mmCIF file of C-alpha atoms and ligand atoms in Angstrom:
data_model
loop_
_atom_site.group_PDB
_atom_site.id
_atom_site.type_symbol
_atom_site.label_atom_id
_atom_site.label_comp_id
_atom_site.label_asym_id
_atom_site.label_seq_id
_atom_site.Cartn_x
_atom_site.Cartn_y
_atom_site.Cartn_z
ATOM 1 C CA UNK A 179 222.818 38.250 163.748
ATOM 2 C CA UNK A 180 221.859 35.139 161.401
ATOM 3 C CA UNK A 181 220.529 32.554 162.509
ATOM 4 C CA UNK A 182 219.354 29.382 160.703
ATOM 5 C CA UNK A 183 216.702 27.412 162.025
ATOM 6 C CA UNK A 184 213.920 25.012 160.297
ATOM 7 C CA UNK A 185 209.655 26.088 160.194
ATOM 8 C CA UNK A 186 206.770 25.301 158.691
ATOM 9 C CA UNK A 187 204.259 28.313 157.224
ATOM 10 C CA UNK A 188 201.357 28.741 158.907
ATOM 11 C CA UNK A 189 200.074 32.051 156.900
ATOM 12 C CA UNK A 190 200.957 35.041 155.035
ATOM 13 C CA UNK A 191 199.129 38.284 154.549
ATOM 14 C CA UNK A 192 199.793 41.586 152.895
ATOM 15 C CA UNK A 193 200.964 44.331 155.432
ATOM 16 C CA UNK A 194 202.117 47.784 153.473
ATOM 17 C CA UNK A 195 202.278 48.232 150.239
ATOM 18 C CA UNK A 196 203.676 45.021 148.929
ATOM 19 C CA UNK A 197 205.374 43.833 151.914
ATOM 20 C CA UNK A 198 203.966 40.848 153.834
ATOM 21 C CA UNK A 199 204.196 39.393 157.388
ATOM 22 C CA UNK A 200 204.510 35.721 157.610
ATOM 23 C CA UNK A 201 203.706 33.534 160.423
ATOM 24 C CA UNK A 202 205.906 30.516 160.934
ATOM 25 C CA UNK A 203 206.218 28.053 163.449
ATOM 26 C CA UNK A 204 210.125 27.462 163.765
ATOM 27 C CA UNK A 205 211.603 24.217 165.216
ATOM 28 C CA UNK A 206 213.694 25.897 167.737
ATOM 29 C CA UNK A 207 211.975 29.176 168.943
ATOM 30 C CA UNK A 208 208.089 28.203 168.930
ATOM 31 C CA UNK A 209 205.525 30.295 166.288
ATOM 32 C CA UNK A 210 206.820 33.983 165.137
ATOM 33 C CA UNK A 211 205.889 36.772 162.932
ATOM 34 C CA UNK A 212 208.248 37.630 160.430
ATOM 35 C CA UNK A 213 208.236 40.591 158.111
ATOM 36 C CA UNK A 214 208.991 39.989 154.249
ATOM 37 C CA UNK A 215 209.855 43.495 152.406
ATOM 38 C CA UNK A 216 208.644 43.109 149.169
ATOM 39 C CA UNK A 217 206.936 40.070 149.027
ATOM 40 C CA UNK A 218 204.240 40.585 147.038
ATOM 41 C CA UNK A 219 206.451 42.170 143.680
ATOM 42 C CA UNK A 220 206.527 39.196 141.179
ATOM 43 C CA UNK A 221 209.788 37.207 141.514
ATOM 44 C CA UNK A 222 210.515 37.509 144.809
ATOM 45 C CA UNK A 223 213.374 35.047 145.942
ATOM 46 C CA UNK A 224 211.133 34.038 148.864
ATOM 47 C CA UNK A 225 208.164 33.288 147.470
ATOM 48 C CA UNK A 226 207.709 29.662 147.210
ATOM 49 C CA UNK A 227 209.344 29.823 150.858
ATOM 50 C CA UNK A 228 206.246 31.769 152.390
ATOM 51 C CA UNK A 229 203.732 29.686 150.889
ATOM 52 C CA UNK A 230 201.281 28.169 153.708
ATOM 53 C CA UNK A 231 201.588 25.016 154.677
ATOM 54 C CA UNK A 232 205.100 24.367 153.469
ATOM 55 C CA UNK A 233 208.294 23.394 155.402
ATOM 56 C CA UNK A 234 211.748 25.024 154.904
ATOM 57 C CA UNK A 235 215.098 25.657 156.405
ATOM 58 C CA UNK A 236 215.644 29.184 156.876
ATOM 59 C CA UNK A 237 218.439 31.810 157.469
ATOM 60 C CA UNK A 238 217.274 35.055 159.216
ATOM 61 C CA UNK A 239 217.553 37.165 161.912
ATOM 62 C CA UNK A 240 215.276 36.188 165.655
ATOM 63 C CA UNK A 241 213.751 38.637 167.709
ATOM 64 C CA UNK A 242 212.342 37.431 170.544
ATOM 65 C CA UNK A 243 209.551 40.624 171.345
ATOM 66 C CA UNK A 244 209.500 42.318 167.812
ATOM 67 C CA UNK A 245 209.205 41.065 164.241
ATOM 68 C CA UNK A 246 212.140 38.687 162.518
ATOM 69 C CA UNK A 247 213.371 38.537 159.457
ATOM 70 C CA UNK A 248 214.012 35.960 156.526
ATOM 71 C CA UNK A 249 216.928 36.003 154.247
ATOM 72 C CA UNK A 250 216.998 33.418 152.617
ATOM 73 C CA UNK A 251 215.973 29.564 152.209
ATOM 74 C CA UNK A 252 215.692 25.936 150.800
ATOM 75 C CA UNK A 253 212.497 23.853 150.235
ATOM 76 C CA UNK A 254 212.703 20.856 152.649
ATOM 77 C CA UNK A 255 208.546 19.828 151.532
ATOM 78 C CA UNK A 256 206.196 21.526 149.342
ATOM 79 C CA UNK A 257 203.946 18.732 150.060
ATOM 80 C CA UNK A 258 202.080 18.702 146.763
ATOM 81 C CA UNK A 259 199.296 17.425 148.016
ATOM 82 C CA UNK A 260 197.866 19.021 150.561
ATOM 83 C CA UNK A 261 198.898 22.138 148.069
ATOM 84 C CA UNK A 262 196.856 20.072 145.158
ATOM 85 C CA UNK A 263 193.987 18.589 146.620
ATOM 86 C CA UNK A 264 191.424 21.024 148.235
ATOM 87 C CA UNK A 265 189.748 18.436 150.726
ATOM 88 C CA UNK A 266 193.416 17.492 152.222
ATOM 89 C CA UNK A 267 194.249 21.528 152.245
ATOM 90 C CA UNK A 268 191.052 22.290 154.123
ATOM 91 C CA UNK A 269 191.974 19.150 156.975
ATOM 92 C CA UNK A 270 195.668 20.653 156.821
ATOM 93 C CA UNK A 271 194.573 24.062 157.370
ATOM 94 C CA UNK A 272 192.303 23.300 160.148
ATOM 95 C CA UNK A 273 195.639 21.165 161.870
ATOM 96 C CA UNK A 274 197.182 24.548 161.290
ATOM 97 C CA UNK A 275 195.196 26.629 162.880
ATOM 98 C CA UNK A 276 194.469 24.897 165.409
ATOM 99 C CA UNK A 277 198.443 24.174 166.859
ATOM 100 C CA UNK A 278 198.340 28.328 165.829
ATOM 101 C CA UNK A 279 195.489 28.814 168.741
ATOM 102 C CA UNK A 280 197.163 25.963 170.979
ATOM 103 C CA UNK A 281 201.027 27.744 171.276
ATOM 104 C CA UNK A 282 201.749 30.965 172.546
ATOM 105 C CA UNK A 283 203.578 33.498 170.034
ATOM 106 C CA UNK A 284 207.434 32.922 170.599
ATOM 107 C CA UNK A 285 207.716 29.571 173.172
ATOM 108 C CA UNK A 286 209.546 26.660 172.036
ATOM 109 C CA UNK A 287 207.400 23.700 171.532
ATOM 110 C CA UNK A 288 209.757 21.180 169.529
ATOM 111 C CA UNK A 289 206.934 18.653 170.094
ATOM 112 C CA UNK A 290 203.938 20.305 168.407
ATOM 113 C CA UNK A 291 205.504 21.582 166.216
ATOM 114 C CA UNK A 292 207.027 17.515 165.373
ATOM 115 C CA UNK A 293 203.278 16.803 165.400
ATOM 116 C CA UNK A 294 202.589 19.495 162.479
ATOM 117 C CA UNK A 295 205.501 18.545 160.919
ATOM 118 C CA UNK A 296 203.997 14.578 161.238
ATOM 119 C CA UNK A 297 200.531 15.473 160.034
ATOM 120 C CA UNK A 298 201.239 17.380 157.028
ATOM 121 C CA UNK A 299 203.539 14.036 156.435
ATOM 122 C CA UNK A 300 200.651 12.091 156.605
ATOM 123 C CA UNK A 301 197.566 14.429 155.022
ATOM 124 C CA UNK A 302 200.424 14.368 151.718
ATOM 125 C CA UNK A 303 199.707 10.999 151.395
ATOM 126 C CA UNK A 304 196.041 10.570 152.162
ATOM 127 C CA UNK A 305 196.377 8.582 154.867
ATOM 128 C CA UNK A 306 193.062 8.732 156.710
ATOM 129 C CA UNK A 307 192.525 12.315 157.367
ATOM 130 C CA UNK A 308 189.624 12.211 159.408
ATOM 131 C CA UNK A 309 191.550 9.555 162.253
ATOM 132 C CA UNK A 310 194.515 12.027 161.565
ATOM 133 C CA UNK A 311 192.494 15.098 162.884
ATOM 134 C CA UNK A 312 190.849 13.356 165.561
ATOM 135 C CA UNK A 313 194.546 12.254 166.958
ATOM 136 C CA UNK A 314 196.008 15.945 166.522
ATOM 137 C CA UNK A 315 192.914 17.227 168.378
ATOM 138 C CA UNK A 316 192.966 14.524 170.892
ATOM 139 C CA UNK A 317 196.920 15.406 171.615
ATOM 140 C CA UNK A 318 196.142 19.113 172.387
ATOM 141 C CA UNK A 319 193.455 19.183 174.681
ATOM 142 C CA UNK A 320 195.919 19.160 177.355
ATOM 143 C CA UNK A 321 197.355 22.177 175.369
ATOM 144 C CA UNK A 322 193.799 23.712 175.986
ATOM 145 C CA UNK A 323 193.822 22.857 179.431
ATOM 146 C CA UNK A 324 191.366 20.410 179.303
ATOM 147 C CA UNK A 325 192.423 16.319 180.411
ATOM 148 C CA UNK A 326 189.865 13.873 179.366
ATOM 149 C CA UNK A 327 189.962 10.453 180.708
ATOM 150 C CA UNK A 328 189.905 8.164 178.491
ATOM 151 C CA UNK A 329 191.678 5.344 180.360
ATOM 152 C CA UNK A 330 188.559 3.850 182.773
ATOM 153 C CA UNK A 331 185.341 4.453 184.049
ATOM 154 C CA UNK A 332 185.224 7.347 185.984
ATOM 155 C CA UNK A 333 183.083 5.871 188.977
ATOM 156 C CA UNK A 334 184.570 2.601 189.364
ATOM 157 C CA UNK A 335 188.113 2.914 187.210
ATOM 158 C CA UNK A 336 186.697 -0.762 185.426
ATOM 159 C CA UNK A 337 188.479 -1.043 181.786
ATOM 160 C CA UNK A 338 185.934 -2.966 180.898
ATOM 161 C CA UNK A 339 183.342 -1.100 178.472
ATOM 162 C CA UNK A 340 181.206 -0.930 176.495
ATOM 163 C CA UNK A 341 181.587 2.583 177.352
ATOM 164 C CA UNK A 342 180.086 5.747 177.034
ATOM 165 C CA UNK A 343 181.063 9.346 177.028
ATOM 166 C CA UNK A 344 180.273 12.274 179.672
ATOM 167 C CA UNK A 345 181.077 15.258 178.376
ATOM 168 C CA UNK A 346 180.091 17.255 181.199
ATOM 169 C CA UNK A 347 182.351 14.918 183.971
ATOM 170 C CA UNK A 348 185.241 14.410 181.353
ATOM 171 C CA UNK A 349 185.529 10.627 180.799
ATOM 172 C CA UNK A 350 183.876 7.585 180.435
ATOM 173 C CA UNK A 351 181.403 5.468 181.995
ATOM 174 C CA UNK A 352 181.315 2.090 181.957
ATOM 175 C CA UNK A 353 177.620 0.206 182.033
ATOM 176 C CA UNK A 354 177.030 -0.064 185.277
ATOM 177 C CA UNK A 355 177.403 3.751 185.837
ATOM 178 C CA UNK A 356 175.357 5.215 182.632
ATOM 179 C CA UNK A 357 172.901 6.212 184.706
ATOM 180 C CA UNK A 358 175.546 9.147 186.091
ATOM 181 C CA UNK A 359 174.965 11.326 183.310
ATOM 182 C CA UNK A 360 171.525 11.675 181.939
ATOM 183 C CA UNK A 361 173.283 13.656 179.005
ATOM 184 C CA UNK A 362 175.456 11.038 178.158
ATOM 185 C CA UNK A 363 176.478 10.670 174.565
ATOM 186 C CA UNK A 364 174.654 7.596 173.935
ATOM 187 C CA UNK A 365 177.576 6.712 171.411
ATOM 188 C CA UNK A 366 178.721 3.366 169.706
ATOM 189 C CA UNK A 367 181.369 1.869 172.067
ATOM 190 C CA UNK A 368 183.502 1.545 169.098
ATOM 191 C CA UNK A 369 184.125 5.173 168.894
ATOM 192 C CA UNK A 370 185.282 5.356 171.631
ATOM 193 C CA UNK A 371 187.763 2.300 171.093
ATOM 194 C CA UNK A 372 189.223 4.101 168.617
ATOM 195 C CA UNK A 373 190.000 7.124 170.489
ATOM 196 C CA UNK A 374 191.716 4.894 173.292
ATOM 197 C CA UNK A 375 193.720 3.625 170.735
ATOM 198 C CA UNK A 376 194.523 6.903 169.186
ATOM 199 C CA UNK A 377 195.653 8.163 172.518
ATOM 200 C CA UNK A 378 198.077 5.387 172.957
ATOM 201 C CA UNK A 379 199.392 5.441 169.247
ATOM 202 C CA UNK A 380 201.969 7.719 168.478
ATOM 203 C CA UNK A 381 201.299 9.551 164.680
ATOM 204 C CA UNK A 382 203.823 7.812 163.083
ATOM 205 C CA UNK A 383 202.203 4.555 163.471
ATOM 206 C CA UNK A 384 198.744 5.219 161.934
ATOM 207 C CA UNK A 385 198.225 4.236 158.473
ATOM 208 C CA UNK A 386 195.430 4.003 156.253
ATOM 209 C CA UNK A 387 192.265 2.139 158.034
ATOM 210 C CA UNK A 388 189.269 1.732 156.787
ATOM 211 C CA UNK A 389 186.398 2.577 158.866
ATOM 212 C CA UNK A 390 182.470 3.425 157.707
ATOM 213 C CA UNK A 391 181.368 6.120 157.482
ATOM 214 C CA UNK A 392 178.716 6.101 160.462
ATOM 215 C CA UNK A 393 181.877 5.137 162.776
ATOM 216 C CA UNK A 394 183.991 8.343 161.869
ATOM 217 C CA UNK A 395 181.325 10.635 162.176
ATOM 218 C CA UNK A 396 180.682 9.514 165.652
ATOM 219 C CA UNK A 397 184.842 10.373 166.097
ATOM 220 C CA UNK A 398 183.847 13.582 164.716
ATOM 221 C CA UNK A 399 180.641 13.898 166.587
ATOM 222 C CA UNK A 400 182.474 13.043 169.833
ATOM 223 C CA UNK A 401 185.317 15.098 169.149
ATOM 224 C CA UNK A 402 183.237 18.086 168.383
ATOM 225 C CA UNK A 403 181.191 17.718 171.592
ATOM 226 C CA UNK A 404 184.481 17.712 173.784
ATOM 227 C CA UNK A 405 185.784 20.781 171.993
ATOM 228 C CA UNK A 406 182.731 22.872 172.033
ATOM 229 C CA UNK A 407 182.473 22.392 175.949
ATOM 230 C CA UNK A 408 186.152 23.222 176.622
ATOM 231 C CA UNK A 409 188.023 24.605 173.782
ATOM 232 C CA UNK A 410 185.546 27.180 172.209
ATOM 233 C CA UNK A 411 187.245 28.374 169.320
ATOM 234 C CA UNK A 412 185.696 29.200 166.176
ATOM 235 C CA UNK A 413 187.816 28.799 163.605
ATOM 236 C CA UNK A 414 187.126 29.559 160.262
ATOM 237 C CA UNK A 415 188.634 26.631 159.016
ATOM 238 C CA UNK A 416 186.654 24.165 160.790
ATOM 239 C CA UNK A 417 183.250 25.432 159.349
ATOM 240 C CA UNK A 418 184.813 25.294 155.886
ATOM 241 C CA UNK A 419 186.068 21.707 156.512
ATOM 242 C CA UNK A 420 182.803 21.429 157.600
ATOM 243 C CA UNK A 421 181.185 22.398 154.801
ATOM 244 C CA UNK A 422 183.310 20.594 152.333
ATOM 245 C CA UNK A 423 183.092 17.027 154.002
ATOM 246 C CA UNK A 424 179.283 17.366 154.363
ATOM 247 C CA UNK A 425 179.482 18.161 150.509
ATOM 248 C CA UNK A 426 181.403 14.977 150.286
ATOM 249 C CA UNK A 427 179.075 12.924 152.141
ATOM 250 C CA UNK A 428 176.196 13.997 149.746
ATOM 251 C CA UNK A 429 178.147 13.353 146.254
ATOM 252 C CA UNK A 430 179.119 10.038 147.906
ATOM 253 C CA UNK A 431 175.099 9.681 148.826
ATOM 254 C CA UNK A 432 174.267 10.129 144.840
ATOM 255 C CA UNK A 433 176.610 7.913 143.814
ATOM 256 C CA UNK A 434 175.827 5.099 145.344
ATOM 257 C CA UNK A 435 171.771 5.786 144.993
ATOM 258 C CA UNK A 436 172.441 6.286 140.978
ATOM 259 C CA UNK A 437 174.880 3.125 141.243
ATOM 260 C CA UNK A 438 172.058 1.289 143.025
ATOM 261 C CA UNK A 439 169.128 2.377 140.552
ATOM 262 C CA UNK A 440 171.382 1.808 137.460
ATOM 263 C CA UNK A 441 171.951 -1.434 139.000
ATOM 264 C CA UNK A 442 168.270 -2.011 139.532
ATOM 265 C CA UNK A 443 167.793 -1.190 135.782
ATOM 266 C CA UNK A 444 170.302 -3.498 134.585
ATOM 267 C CA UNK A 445 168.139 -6.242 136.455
ATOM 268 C CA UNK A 446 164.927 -5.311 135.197
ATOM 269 C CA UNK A 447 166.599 -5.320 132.141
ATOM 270 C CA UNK A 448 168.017 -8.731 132.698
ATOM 271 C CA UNK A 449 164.236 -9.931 133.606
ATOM 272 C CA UNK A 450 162.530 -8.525 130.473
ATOM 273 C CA UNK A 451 165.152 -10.209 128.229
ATOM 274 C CA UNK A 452 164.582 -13.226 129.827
ATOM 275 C CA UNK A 453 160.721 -13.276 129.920
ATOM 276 C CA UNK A 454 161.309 -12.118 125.982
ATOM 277 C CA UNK A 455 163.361 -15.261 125.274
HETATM 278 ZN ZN1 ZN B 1830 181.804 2.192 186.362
#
């Protein structure tokens, strides 16, 4: 029987010949396999449909322990550019894989798959991908089964920081009880402000901030600590993203060192004119 129903791609790959399975997480009946005939022959009606990273309504038949089946569809976001930009694709892949490794294969999860739907929203139009990631991570931990507290000291519940992080007792620590952890993270209170805030926020409501640089690599510093501990995946995806933003950081690094010397020159420049006149 047809069914239509609404899903975002999370991959393809070749299976056969030229057929293809395609992993999509629908609206309505959680992440499913579905199996393309033909896929890969040039022209194929559903090709822009299976594309990763791309959200569609659908027509096709549901099976609930076996493979489904598309028929056809119509575009409801491409979104250029996360398809455009590789940075943004590498962030949106990583949200990707990640709600992939947080649902189980054929359970409704309306809500995640809202927050996919949200963060591809917001990675098409560069709003602050690195607070973006941080929130999508911070909203499935409890997905992973792990609940960080994030709310109050975990000795003496005070809301009054300036905290730091235990990794190993899951939550904060307020000054006076710093001395609980000998591992603590030693991190800049303000990170930590920020993911308070993030937990409270829903995605809709974050827009473009601007933060330095040191501040959201503490986010990612912190974030990585908590997910090493208790998630443990090693996604592909994330060493890539990795890769690329540490790439990032370095042609930033030039730059602004060949901005400053040029700058320097145009002084001594200045100061050789003027001794000449
Ligand atoms: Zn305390």
């Amino acid at each position: 029987m047809n069914e239509s129903f609404e899903g975002i791609v999370l991959f393809k790959r070749p299976y056969r010949d030229l057929d293809a399975l395609v992993k999509i997480f629908t609206q309505n009946y959680g992440t499913k396999m579905f199996f393309v005939k033909a896929l890969n022959k040039p022209n194929h009606s559903l090709n822009s449909h299976t594309l990763p990273l791309t959200k569609h309504s659908y027509i096709g038949t549901i099976n609930q322990d076996s493979l489904s089946f598309l028929k056809e569809a119509n575009t409801l976001n491409m979104y250029r550019q996360v398809q455009m930009d590789p940075v943004i694709q590498a962030y949106a892949v990583y949200a990707s894989q990640l709600v992939d490794a947080a649902c189980p294969d054929n359970e409704p999860r309306p809500e995640i798959y809202q927050l996919l739907s949200e963060t591809l929203n917001k990675l098409d139009q560069h709003i602050a991908p690195e607070i973006i990631i941080a929130y999508i991570e911070l909203r499935l931990l409890p997905e992973f089964g792990t609940y960080f507290n994030f709310e109050h000291c975990l000795y003496c519940q005070t809301i009054q920081g300036p905290f730091d992080m235990s990794i190993r007792q899951m939550g904060l620590l307020c000054p006076r009880h710093y001395h609980q952890d000998s591992h603590r993270m030693q991190t800049d209170p303000n990170a930590i402000y920020i993911l308070q805030h993030l937990q409270r926020l829903s995605l809709e409501d974050i827009q473009n901030v601007s933060l330095s640089p040191q501040l959201l690599a503490e986010i990612r510093r912190l974030m990585d600590a908590i997910y090493d501990e208790y998630v443990g995946l090693r996604l592909k995806s994330k060493s890539y993203l990795n890769q690329l933003t540490k790439m990032e950081q370095e042609i930033n690094k030039l730059k602004n060192s060949r901005e400053k010397s040029n700058k320097e020159k145009a002084v001594e420049k200045d100061k050789t004119q003027d001794e000449e006149n």
